[in-house]
């Protein structure tokens, strides 16, 4: 993949140039010097070159990359253990967008000055993931929203248009499953955070929500949530969602689609690149997730960068975040890492669209997506949802959908009320 480099001297100028309003934003943060960036495992080897550029321009404030496991729950566990111990080993934290409320509420990260960062040029829903109770606690670094991957060759053969509704997806998935002996549709249905995301998207697409925007109240409408749950349950009951997808995380669903075992798959944008080099290359495309009556509403994903409250290099950490989330580095996040950037203008760049044809669809998906429930107890919230939904999706489907949702709502209410 082609890399875009700029001279070191120019890099230093870009890093030091800022408006009068931005000139002194880090003065209230103490300490400068070598620091550590802690983030999930870099599977595309794009991070270190970005750090190298910083280190060349800042030899006294060298950044060291500390990679955590690839799975988000394992990343969180290691970060929480470090922060609960008030260790100063971590400086800049790469946080899954759903952790903002928890980490802010616990006092593990520091609030940031909005004027320090060009948030007005970011996609608005992405900025919302970094805000908790009116304060900015992190800076968006990458974004994400679910997409529907589909076999355009099979749809063309049967004169199908890409499905916009659940009914269309069901009918097409059933037909292609029967005629081509492949799975109709799959998402991430193992009992983990991915299942929480898939259920949340179904509920939101049905016009519902799980928690209030501030995370202080369970606002789940039983009828709407049941509608979303039944869409998935019926897929398993009728066979157009293969039962083996109950073991799928992102990687398993990606492989199933690119190996030609699925007609449709819900996944994140990172699955696009590998598919172009697979057996379905030139035979697939992406569109927005469907909903009951038209395009659905996805759940926002991605990573934000925050400053540890226990860091002794907080000033350097803030300056690094400004560098790492700059426009030029955001371009590299896409071109070298294949991750969705947070700068809105990059989604309209003709050169980038030629290289990444899914950008217009992804932009629409992000703009229409919603953050997952913002709660200081998000981990417990997610566990309750994933467990309840997993039981509902597993044969023999003995419990009615509204009973599952009602029980889930009661458990969530206990968590939010702190019982």
mmCIF file of N, CA and C in Angstrom, residues 181-285:
data_model
loop_
_atom_site.group_PDB
_atom_site.id
_atom_site.type_symbol
_atom_site.label_atom_id
_atom_site.label_comp_id
_atom_site.label_asym_id
_atom_site.label_seq_id
_atom_site.Cartn_x
_atom_site.Cartn_y
_atom_site.Cartn_z
ATOM 1 N N UNK A 181 -27.249 -22.891 -1.679
ATOM 2 C CA UNK A 181 -26.751 -23.681 -0.550
ATOM 3 C C UNK A 181 -25.647 -22.960 0.222
ATOM 4 N N UNK A 182 -25.856 -21.687 0.463
ATOM 5 C CA UNK A 182 -24.943 -20.911 1.302
ATOM 6 C C UNK A 182 -25.754 -20.240 2.405
ATOM 7 N N UNK A 183 -25.076 -19.795 3.447
ATOM 8 C CA UNK A 183 -25.756 -19.080 4.509
ATOM 9 C C UNK A 183 -26.377 -17.801 3.977
ATOM 10 N N UNK A 184 -27.551 -17.467 4.479
ATOM 11 C CA UNK A 184 -28.211 -16.267 3.998
ATOM 12 C C UNK A 184 -27.610 -14.996 4.565
ATOM 13 N N UNK A 185 -27.497 -14.953 5.901
ATOM 14 C CA UNK A 185 -27.044 -13.719 6.573
ATOM 15 C C UNK A 185 -26.386 -14.081 7.885
ATOM 16 N N UNK A 186 -25.407 -13.287 8.290
ATOM 17 C CA UNK A 186 -24.791 -13.472 9.608
ATOM 18 C C UNK A 186 -24.205 -12.153 10.074
ATOM 19 N N UNK A 187 -24.113 -12.053 11.380
ATOM 20 C CA UNK A 187 -23.436 -10.921 12.001
ATOM 21 C C UNK A 187 -22.463 -11.470 13.021
ATOM 22 N N UNK A 188 -22.378 -10.802 14.156
ATOM 23 C CA UNK A 188 -21.512 -11.265 15.251
ATOM 24 C C UNK A 188 -22.427 -11.731 16.383
ATOM 25 N N UNK A 189 -22.629 -13.029 16.466
ATOM 26 C CA UNK A 189 -23.665 -13.565 17.340
ATOM 27 C C UNK A 189 -23.148 -14.402 18.503
ATOM 28 N N UNK A 190 -21.840 -14.463 18.697
ATOM 29 C CA UNK A 190 -21.312 -15.051 19.917
ATOM 30 C C UNK A 190 -21.693 -14.149 21.093
ATOM 31 N N UNK A 191 -21.791 -14.716 22.279
ATOM 32 C CA UNK A 191 -22.209 -13.934 23.452
ATOM 33 C C UNK A 191 -21.059 -13.060 23.957
ATOM 34 N N UNK A 192 -20.840 -11.929 23.323
ATOM 35 C CA UNK A 192 -19.801 -10.967 23.722
ATOM 36 C C UNK A 192 -20.253 -9.588 23.261
ATOM 37 N N UNK A 193 -19.364 -8.608 23.305
ATOM 38 C CA UNK A 193 -19.729 -7.246 22.960
ATOM 39 C C UNK A 193 -20.305 -7.113 21.548
ATOM 40 N N UNK A 194 -19.812 -7.936 20.616
ATOM 41 C CA UNK A 194 -20.324 -7.878 19.257
ATOM 42 C C UNK A 194 -21.811 -8.180 19.179
ATOM 43 N N UNK A 195 -22.290 -9.095 20.002
ATOM 44 C CA UNK A 195 -23.714 -9.407 20.014
ATOM 45 C C UNK A 195 -24.506 -8.238 20.589
ATOM 46 N N UNK A 196 -23.953 -7.581 21.601
ATOM 47 C CA UNK A 196 -24.595 -6.373 22.136
ATOM 48 C C UNK A 196 -24.752 -5.332 21.041
ATOM 49 N N UNK A 197 -23.723 -5.180 20.220
ATOM 50 C CA UNK A 197 -23.777 -4.220 19.110
ATOM 51 C C UNK A 197 -24.866 -4.608 18.118
ATOM 52 N N UNK A 198 -24.894 -5.877 17.710
ATOM 53 C CA UNK A 198 -25.895 -6.321 16.736
ATOM 54 C C UNK A 198 -27.315 -6.129 17.263
ATOM 55 N N UNK A 199 -27.533 -6.437 18.530
ATOM 56 C CA UNK A 199 -28.865 -6.235 19.116
ATOM 57 C C UNK A 199 -29.195 -4.749 19.213
ATOM 58 N N UNK A 200 -28.234 -3.951 19.649
ATOM 59 C CA UNK A 200 -28.460 -2.510 19.758
ATOM 60 C C UNK A 200 -28.851 -1.923 18.409
ATOM 61 N N UNK A 201 -28.176 -2.351 17.346
ATOM 62 C CA UNK A 201 -28.510 -1.855 16.009
ATOM 63 C C UNK A 201 -29.927 -2.251 15.612
ATOM 64 N N UNK A 202 -30.339 -3.463 15.967
ATOM 65 C CA UNK A 202 -31.691 -3.908 15.645
ATOM 66 C C UNK A 202 -32.730 -3.084 16.404
ATOM 67 N N UNK A 203 -32.465 -2.814 17.683
ATOM 68 C CA UNK A 203 -33.394 -2.016 18.490
ATOM 69 C C UNK A 203 -33.479 -0.591 17.960
ATOM 70 N N UNK A 204 -32.330 -0.003 17.660
ATOM 71 C CA UNK A 204 -32.317 1.366 17.143
ATOM 72 C C UNK A 204 -33.003 1.447 15.780
ATOM 73 N N UNK A 205 -32.786 0.455 14.948
ATOM 74 C CA UNK A 205 -33.418 0.441 13.629
ATOM 75 C C UNK A 205 -34.931 0.344 13.738
ATOM 76 N N UNK A 206 -35.412 -0.285 14.810
ATOM 77 C CA UNK A 206 -36.850 -0.386 15.056
ATOM 78 C C UNK A 206 -37.408 0.865 15.713
ATOM 79 N N UNK A 207 -36.557 1.871 15.918
ATOM 80 C CA UNK A 207 -37.015 3.134 16.497
ATOM 81 C C UNK A 207 -36.882 3.219 17.996
ATOM 82 N N UNK A 208 -36.200 2.258 18.601
ATOM 83 C CA UNK A 208 -36.060 2.263 20.050
ATOM 84 C C UNK A 208 -34.670 2.634 20.511
ATOM 85 N N UNK A 209 -34.466 2.586 21.804
ATOM 86 C CA UNK A 209 -33.167 2.796 22.424
ATOM 87 C C UNK A 209 -33.111 1.965 23.689
ATOM 88 N N UNK A 210 -31.940 1.850 24.274
ATOM 89 C CA UNK A 210 -31.785 1.020 25.470
ATOM 90 C C UNK A 210 -31.696 1.866 26.729
ATOM 91 N N UNK A 211 -30.824 2.880 26.709
ATOM 92 C CA UNK A 211 -30.688 3.806 27.828
ATOM 93 C C UNK A 211 -30.916 5.226 27.341
ATOM 94 N N UNK A 212 -31.195 6.124 28.267
ATOM 95 C CA UNK A 212 -31.284 7.549 27.939
ATOM 96 C C UNK A 212 -29.900 8.032 27.518
ATOM 97 N N UNK A 213 -29.816 9.149 26.764
ATOM 98 C CA UNK A 213 -28.517 9.626 26.282
ATOM 99 C C UNK A 213 -27.474 9.815 27.374
ATOM 100 N N UNK A 214 -27.897 10.185 28.583
ATOM 101 C CA UNK A 214 -26.931 10.393 29.663
ATOM 102 C C UNK A 214 -26.663 9.117 30.462
ATOM 103 N N UNK A 215 -27.309 8.016 30.077
ATOM 104 C CA UNK A 215 -27.048 6.735 30.713
ATOM 105 C C UNK A 215 -27.623 6.568 32.097
ATOM 106 N N UNK A 216 -28.552 7.439 32.498
ATOM 107 C CA UNK A 216 -29.071 7.391 33.867
ATOM 108 C C UNK A 216 -30.420 6.689 33.992
ATOM 109 N N UNK A 217 -31.014 6.289 32.865
ATOM 110 C CA UNK A 217 -32.335 5.667 32.918
ATOM 111 C C UNK A 217 -32.464 4.633 31.801
ATOM 112 N N UNK A 218 -33.126 3.514 32.112
ATOM 113 C CA UNK A 218 -33.432 2.507 31.097
ATOM 114 C C UNK A 218 -34.680 2.974 30.354
ATOM 115 N N UNK A 219 -34.551 3.237 29.070
ATOM 116 C CA UNK A 219 -35.654 3.769 28.262
ATOM 117 C C UNK A 219 -36.086 2.771 27.190
ATOM 118 N N UNK A 220 -35.807 1.516 27.399
ATOM 119 C CA UNK A 220 -36.121 0.490 26.409
ATOM 120 C C UNK A 220 -37.629 0.293 26.277
ATOM 121 N N UNK A 221 -38.139 0.506 25.074
ATOM 122 C CA UNK A 221 -39.535 0.215 24.760
ATOM 123 C C UNK A 221 -39.625 -1.280 24.441
ATOM 124 N N UNK A 222 -40.415 -2.010 25.210
ATOM 125 C CA UNK A 222 -40.448 -3.470 25.076
ATOM 126 C C UNK A 222 -40.881 -3.893 23.682
ATOM 127 N N UNK A 223 -41.869 -3.215 23.118
ATOM 128 C CA UNK A 223 -42.376 -3.608 21.797
ATOM 129 C C UNK A 223 -41.321 -3.409 20.719
ATOM 130 N N UNK A 224 -40.632 -2.276 20.739
ATOM 131 C CA UNK A 224 -39.616 -1.997 19.718
ATOM 132 C C UNK A 224 -38.401 -2.899 19.875
ATOM 133 N N UNK A 225 -37.992 -3.120 21.115
ATOM 134 C CA UNK A 225 -36.856 -4.005 21.352
ATOM 135 C C UNK A 225 -37.202 -5.439 20.964
ATOM 136 N N UNK A 226 -38.442 -5.856 21.213
ATOM 137 C CA UNK A 226 -38.878 -7.195 20.830
ATOM 138 C C UNK A 226 -38.883 -7.346 19.313
ATOM 139 N N UNK A 227 -39.291 -6.289 18.613
ATOM 140 C CA UNK A 227 -39.267 -6.306 17.152
ATOM 141 C C UNK A 227 -37.851 -6.550 16.639
ATOM 142 N N UNK A 228 -36.874 -5.852 17.222
ATOM 143 C CA UNK A 228 -35.487 -6.046 16.826
ATOM 144 C C UNK A 228 -34.983 -7.438 17.149
ATOM 145 N N UNK A 229 -35.325 -7.938 18.337
ATOM 146 C CA UNK A 229 -34.892 -9.274 18.736
ATOM 147 C C UNK A 229 -35.509 -10.337 17.837
ATOM 148 N N UNK A 230 -36.799 -10.191 17.534
ATOM 149 C CA UNK A 230 -37.483 -11.197 16.723
ATOM 150 C C UNK A 230 -36.941 -11.262 15.297
ATOM 151 N N UNK A 231 -36.465 -10.138 14.789
ATOM 152 C CA UNK A 231 -35.834 -10.150 13.463
ATOM 153 C C UNK A 231 -34.677 -11.154 13.448
ATOM 154 N N UNK A 232 -33.881 -11.163 14.501
ATOM 155 C CA UNK A 232 -32.753 -12.091 14.590
ATOM 156 C C UNK A 232 -33.214 -13.511 14.921
ATOM 157 N N UNK A 233 -34.110 -13.645 15.889
ATOM 158 C CA UNK A 233 -34.589 -14.977 16.292
ATOM 159 C C UNK A 233 -35.217 -15.704 15.113
ATOM 160 N N UNK A 234 -36.057 -14.995 14.361
ATOM 161 C CA UNK A 234 -36.732 -15.627 13.235
ATOM 162 C C UNK A 234 -35.743 -16.058 12.149
ATOM 163 N N UNK A 235 -34.667 -15.326 12.011
ATOM 164 C CA UNK A 235 -33.646 -15.720 11.046
ATOM 165 C C UNK A 235 -33.041 -17.076 11.385
ATOM 166 N N UNK A 236 -32.777 -17.298 12.673
ATOM 167 C CA UNK A 236 -32.257 -18.598 13.095
ATOM 168 C C UNK A 236 -33.342 -19.672 13.000
ATOM 169 N N UNK A 237 -34.547 -19.337 13.414
ATOM 170 C CA UNK A 237 -35.639 -20.322 13.392
ATOM 171 C C UNK A 237 -35.942 -20.777 11.965
ATOM 172 N N UNK A 238 -35.884 -19.845 11.022
ATOM 173 C CA UNK A 238 -36.222 -20.160 9.631
ATOM 174 C C UNK A 238 -35.023 -20.670 8.830
ATOM 175 N N UNK A 239 -33.829 -20.562 9.392
ATOM 176 C CA UNK A 239 -32.660 -21.164 8.767
ATOM 177 C C UNK A 239 -31.853 -20.275 7.841
ATOM 178 N N UNK A 240 -32.303 -19.029 7.579
ATOM 179 C CA UNK A 240 -31.518 -18.182 6.683
ATOM 180 C C UNK A 240 -30.372 -17.481 7.426
ATOM 181 N N UNK A 241 -30.368 -17.535 8.742
ATOM 182 C CA UNK A 241 -29.173 -17.227 9.531
ATOM 183 C C UNK A 241 -28.619 -18.561 10.014
ATOM 184 N N UNK A 242 -27.423 -18.958 9.579
ATOM 185 C CA UNK A 242 -26.900 -20.279 9.943
ATOM 186 C C UNK A 242 -26.597 -20.386 11.430
ATOM 187 N N UNK A 243 -26.883 -21.533 12.001
ATOM 188 C CA UNK A 243 -26.697 -21.729 13.429
ATOM 189 C C UNK A 243 -25.236 -21.608 13.828
ATOM 190 N N UNK A 244 -24.305 -21.906 12.908
ATOM 191 C CA UNK A 244 -22.888 -21.796 13.245
ATOM 192 C C UNK A 244 -22.471 -20.351 13.524
ATOM 193 N N UNK A 245 -23.279 -19.380 13.082
ATOM 194 C CA UNK A 245 -22.924 -17.984 13.342
ATOM 195 C C UNK A 245 -23.096 -17.604 14.801
ATOM 196 N N UNK A 246 -23.660 -18.514 15.618
ATOM 197 C CA UNK A 246 -23.699 -18.284 17.062
ATOM 198 C C UNK A 246 -22.296 -18.307 17.665
ATOM 199 N N UNK A 247 -21.316 -18.742 16.880
ATOM 200 C CA UNK A 247 -19.918 -18.748 17.326
ATOM 201 C C UNK A 247 -19.104 -17.635 16.670
ATOM 202 N N UNK A 248 -19.761 -16.769 15.894
ATOM 203 C CA UNK A 248 -19.034 -15.766 15.121
ATOM 204 C C UNK A 248 -18.729 -14.503 15.917
ATOM 205 N N UNK A 249 -17.465 -14.106 15.862
ATOM 206 C CA UNK A 249 -17.059 -12.743 16.188
ATOM 207 C C UNK A 249 -16.754 -12.068 14.850
ATOM 208 N N UNK A 250 -16.108 -10.904 14.885
ATOM 209 C CA UNK A 250 -15.849 -10.187 13.635
ATOM 210 C C UNK A 250 -15.036 -11.013 12.642
ATOM 211 N N UNK A 251 -13.993 -11.673 13.127
ATOM 212 C CA UNK A 251 -13.108 -12.389 12.226
ATOM 213 C C UNK A 251 -13.793 -13.583 11.584
ATOM 214 N N UNK A 252 -14.563 -14.323 12.363
ATOM 215 C CA UNK A 252 -15.242 -15.491 11.817
ATOM 216 C C UNK A 252 -16.279 -15.093 10.764
ATOM 217 N N UNK A 253 -17.024 -14.018 11.016
ATOM 218 C CA UNK A 253 -18.015 -13.585 10.031
ATOM 219 C C UNK A 253 -17.342 -13.025 8.782
ATOM 220 N N UNK A 254 -16.199 -12.361 8.960
ATOM 221 C CA UNK A 254 -15.451 -11.858 7.806
ATOM 222 C C UNK A 254 -14.996 -13.018 6.918
ATOM 223 N N UNK A 255 -14.427 -14.033 7.522
ATOM 224 C CA UNK A 255 -13.945 -15.180 6.751
ATOM 225 C C UNK A 255 -15.091 -15.909 6.069
ATOM 226 N N UNK A 256 -16.208 -16.071 6.755
ATOM 227 C CA UNK A 256 -17.348 -16.781 6.158
ATOM 228 C C UNK A 256 -17.836 -16.067 4.906
ATOM 229 N N UNK A 257 -17.860 -14.738 4.947
ATOM 230 C CA UNK A 257 -18.321 -13.995 3.774
ATOM 231 C C UNK A 257 -17.300 -14.048 2.645
ATOM 232 N N UNK A 258 -16.039 -13.786 2.953
ATOM 233 C CA UNK A 258 -15.056 -13.708 1.875
ATOM 234 C C UNK A 258 -14.700 -15.077 1.300
ATOM 235 N N UNK A 259 -15.035 -16.134 2.012
ATOM 236 C CA UNK A 259 -14.834 -17.477 1.483
ATOM 237 C C UNK A 259 -16.050 -17.975 0.708
ATOM 238 N N UNK A 260 -17.059 -17.109 0.558
ATOM 239 C CA UNK A 260 -18.221 -17.448 -0.238
ATOM 240 C C UNK A 260 -19.273 -18.259 0.470
ATOM 241 N N UNK A 261 -19.241 -18.269 1.805
ATOM 242 C CA UNK A 261 -20.201 -19.078 2.566
ATOM 243 C C UNK A 261 -21.418 -18.293 3.017
ATOM 244 N N UNK A 262 -21.474 -16.994 2.699
ATOM 245 C CA UNK A 262 -22.600 -16.150 3.081
ATOM 246 C C UNK A 262 -23.008 -15.261 1.915
ATOM 247 N N UNK A 263 -24.298 -15.016 1.807
ATOM 248 C CA UNK A 263 -24.794 -14.065 0.806
ATOM 249 C C UNK A 263 -24.763 -12.641 1.354
ATOM 250 N N UNK A 264 -25.027 -12.504 2.648
ATOM 251 C CA UNK A 264 -25.040 -11.201 3.314
ATOM 252 C C UNK A 264 -24.309 -11.320 4.650
ATOM 253 N N UNK A 265 -23.631 -10.257 5.051
ATOM 254 C CA UNK A 265 -22.969 -10.241 6.355
ATOM 255 C C UNK A 265 -22.913 -8.823 6.893
ATOM 256 N N UNK A 266 -23.174 -8.705 8.175
ATOM 257 C CA UNK A 266 -22.982 -7.426 8.864
ATOM 258 C C UNK A 266 -21.561 -7.417 9.405
ATOM 259 N N UNK A 267 -20.786 -6.367 9.092
ATOM 260 C CA UNK A 267 -19.446 -6.262 9.646
ATOM 261 C C UNK A 267 -19.001 -4.809 9.599
ATOM 262 N N UNK A 268 -17.835 -4.558 10.188
ATOM 263 C CA UNK A 268 -17.256 -3.224 10.198
ATOM 264 C C UNK A 268 -16.490 -2.979 8.893
ATOM 265 N N UNK A 269 -16.122 -1.744 8.607
ATOM 266 C CA UNK A 269 -15.413 -1.442 7.351
ATOM 267 C C UNK A 269 -14.074 -2.151 7.186
ATOM 268 N N UNK A 270 -13.443 -2.566 8.294
ATOM 269 C CA UNK A 270 -12.124 -3.182 8.166
ATOM 270 C C UNK A 270 -12.166 -4.484 7.369
ATOM 271 N N UNK A 271 -13.361 -5.073 7.241
ATOM 272 C CA UNK A 271 -13.491 -6.324 6.498
ATOM 273 C C UNK A 271 -13.467 -6.102 4.990
ATOM 274 N N UNK A 272 -13.566 -4.854 4.539
ATOM 275 C CA UNK A 272 -13.643 -4.566 3.103
ATOM 276 C C UNK A 272 -12.334 -4.905 2.395
ATOM 277 N N UNK A 273 -11.219 -4.429 2.935
ATOM 278 C CA UNK A 273 -9.926 -4.646 2.293
ATOM 279 C C UNK A 273 -9.605 -6.108 2.062
ATOM 280 N N UNK A 274 -9.672 -6.963 3.109
ATOM 281 C CA UNK A 274 -9.388 -8.383 2.892
ATOM 282 C C UNK A 274 -10.306 -9.038 1.859
ATOM 283 N N UNK A 275 -11.572 -8.581 1.792
ATOM 284 C CA UNK A 275 -12.503 -9.180 0.837
ATOM 285 C C UNK A 275 -12.101 -8.895 -0.601
ATOM 286 N N UNK A 276 -11.451 -7.752 -0.834
ATOM 287 C CA UNK A 276 -11.026 -7.420 -2.198
ATOM 288 C C UNK A 276 -9.888 -8.308 -2.674
ATOM 289 N N UNK A 277 -9.258 -9.018 -1.760
ATOM 290 C CA UNK A 277 -8.175 -9.935 -2.124
ATOM 291 C C UNK A 277 -8.579 -11.385 -1.896
ATOM 292 N N UNK A 278 -9.879 -11.642 -1.868
ATOM 293 C CA UNK A 278 -10.384 -12.975 -1.559
ATOM 294 C C UNK A 278 -11.108 -13.574 -2.756
ATOM 295 N N UNK A 279 -11.752 -14.691 -2.532
ATOM 296 C CA UNK A 279 -12.475 -15.377 -3.608
ATOM 297 C C UNK A 279 -13.709 -14.616 -4.069
ATOM 298 N N UNK A 280 -14.166 -13.626 -3.283
ATOM 299 C CA UNK A 280 -15.330 -12.840 -3.702
ATOM 300 C C UNK A 280 -14.927 -11.462 -4.226
ATOM 301 N N UNK A 281 -13.656 -11.258 -4.466
ATOM 302 C CA UNK A 281 -13.193 -9.983 -5.009
ATOM 303 C C UNK A 281 -13.961 -9.660 -6.291
ATOM 304 N N UNK A 282 -14.388 -8.396 -6.435
ATOM 305 C CA UNK A 282 -15.162 -7.917 -7.589
ATOM 306 C C UNK A 282 -16.560 -8.513 -7.648
ATOM 307 N N UNK A 283 -16.942 -9.273 -6.631
ATOM 308 C CA UNK A 283 -18.290 -9.868 -6.641
ATOM 309 C C UNK A 283 -19.106 -9.450 -5.421
ATOM 310 N N UNK A 284 -18.632 -8.439 -4.699
ATOM 311 C CA UNK A 284 -19.371 -7.994 -3.523
ATOM 312 C C UNK A 284 -19.421 -6.467 -3.489
ATOM 313 N N UNK A 285 -20.296 -5.951 -2.662
ATOM 314 C CA UNK A 285 -20.399 -4.508 -2.435
ATOM 315 C C UNK A 285 -20.971 -4.321 -1.037
#
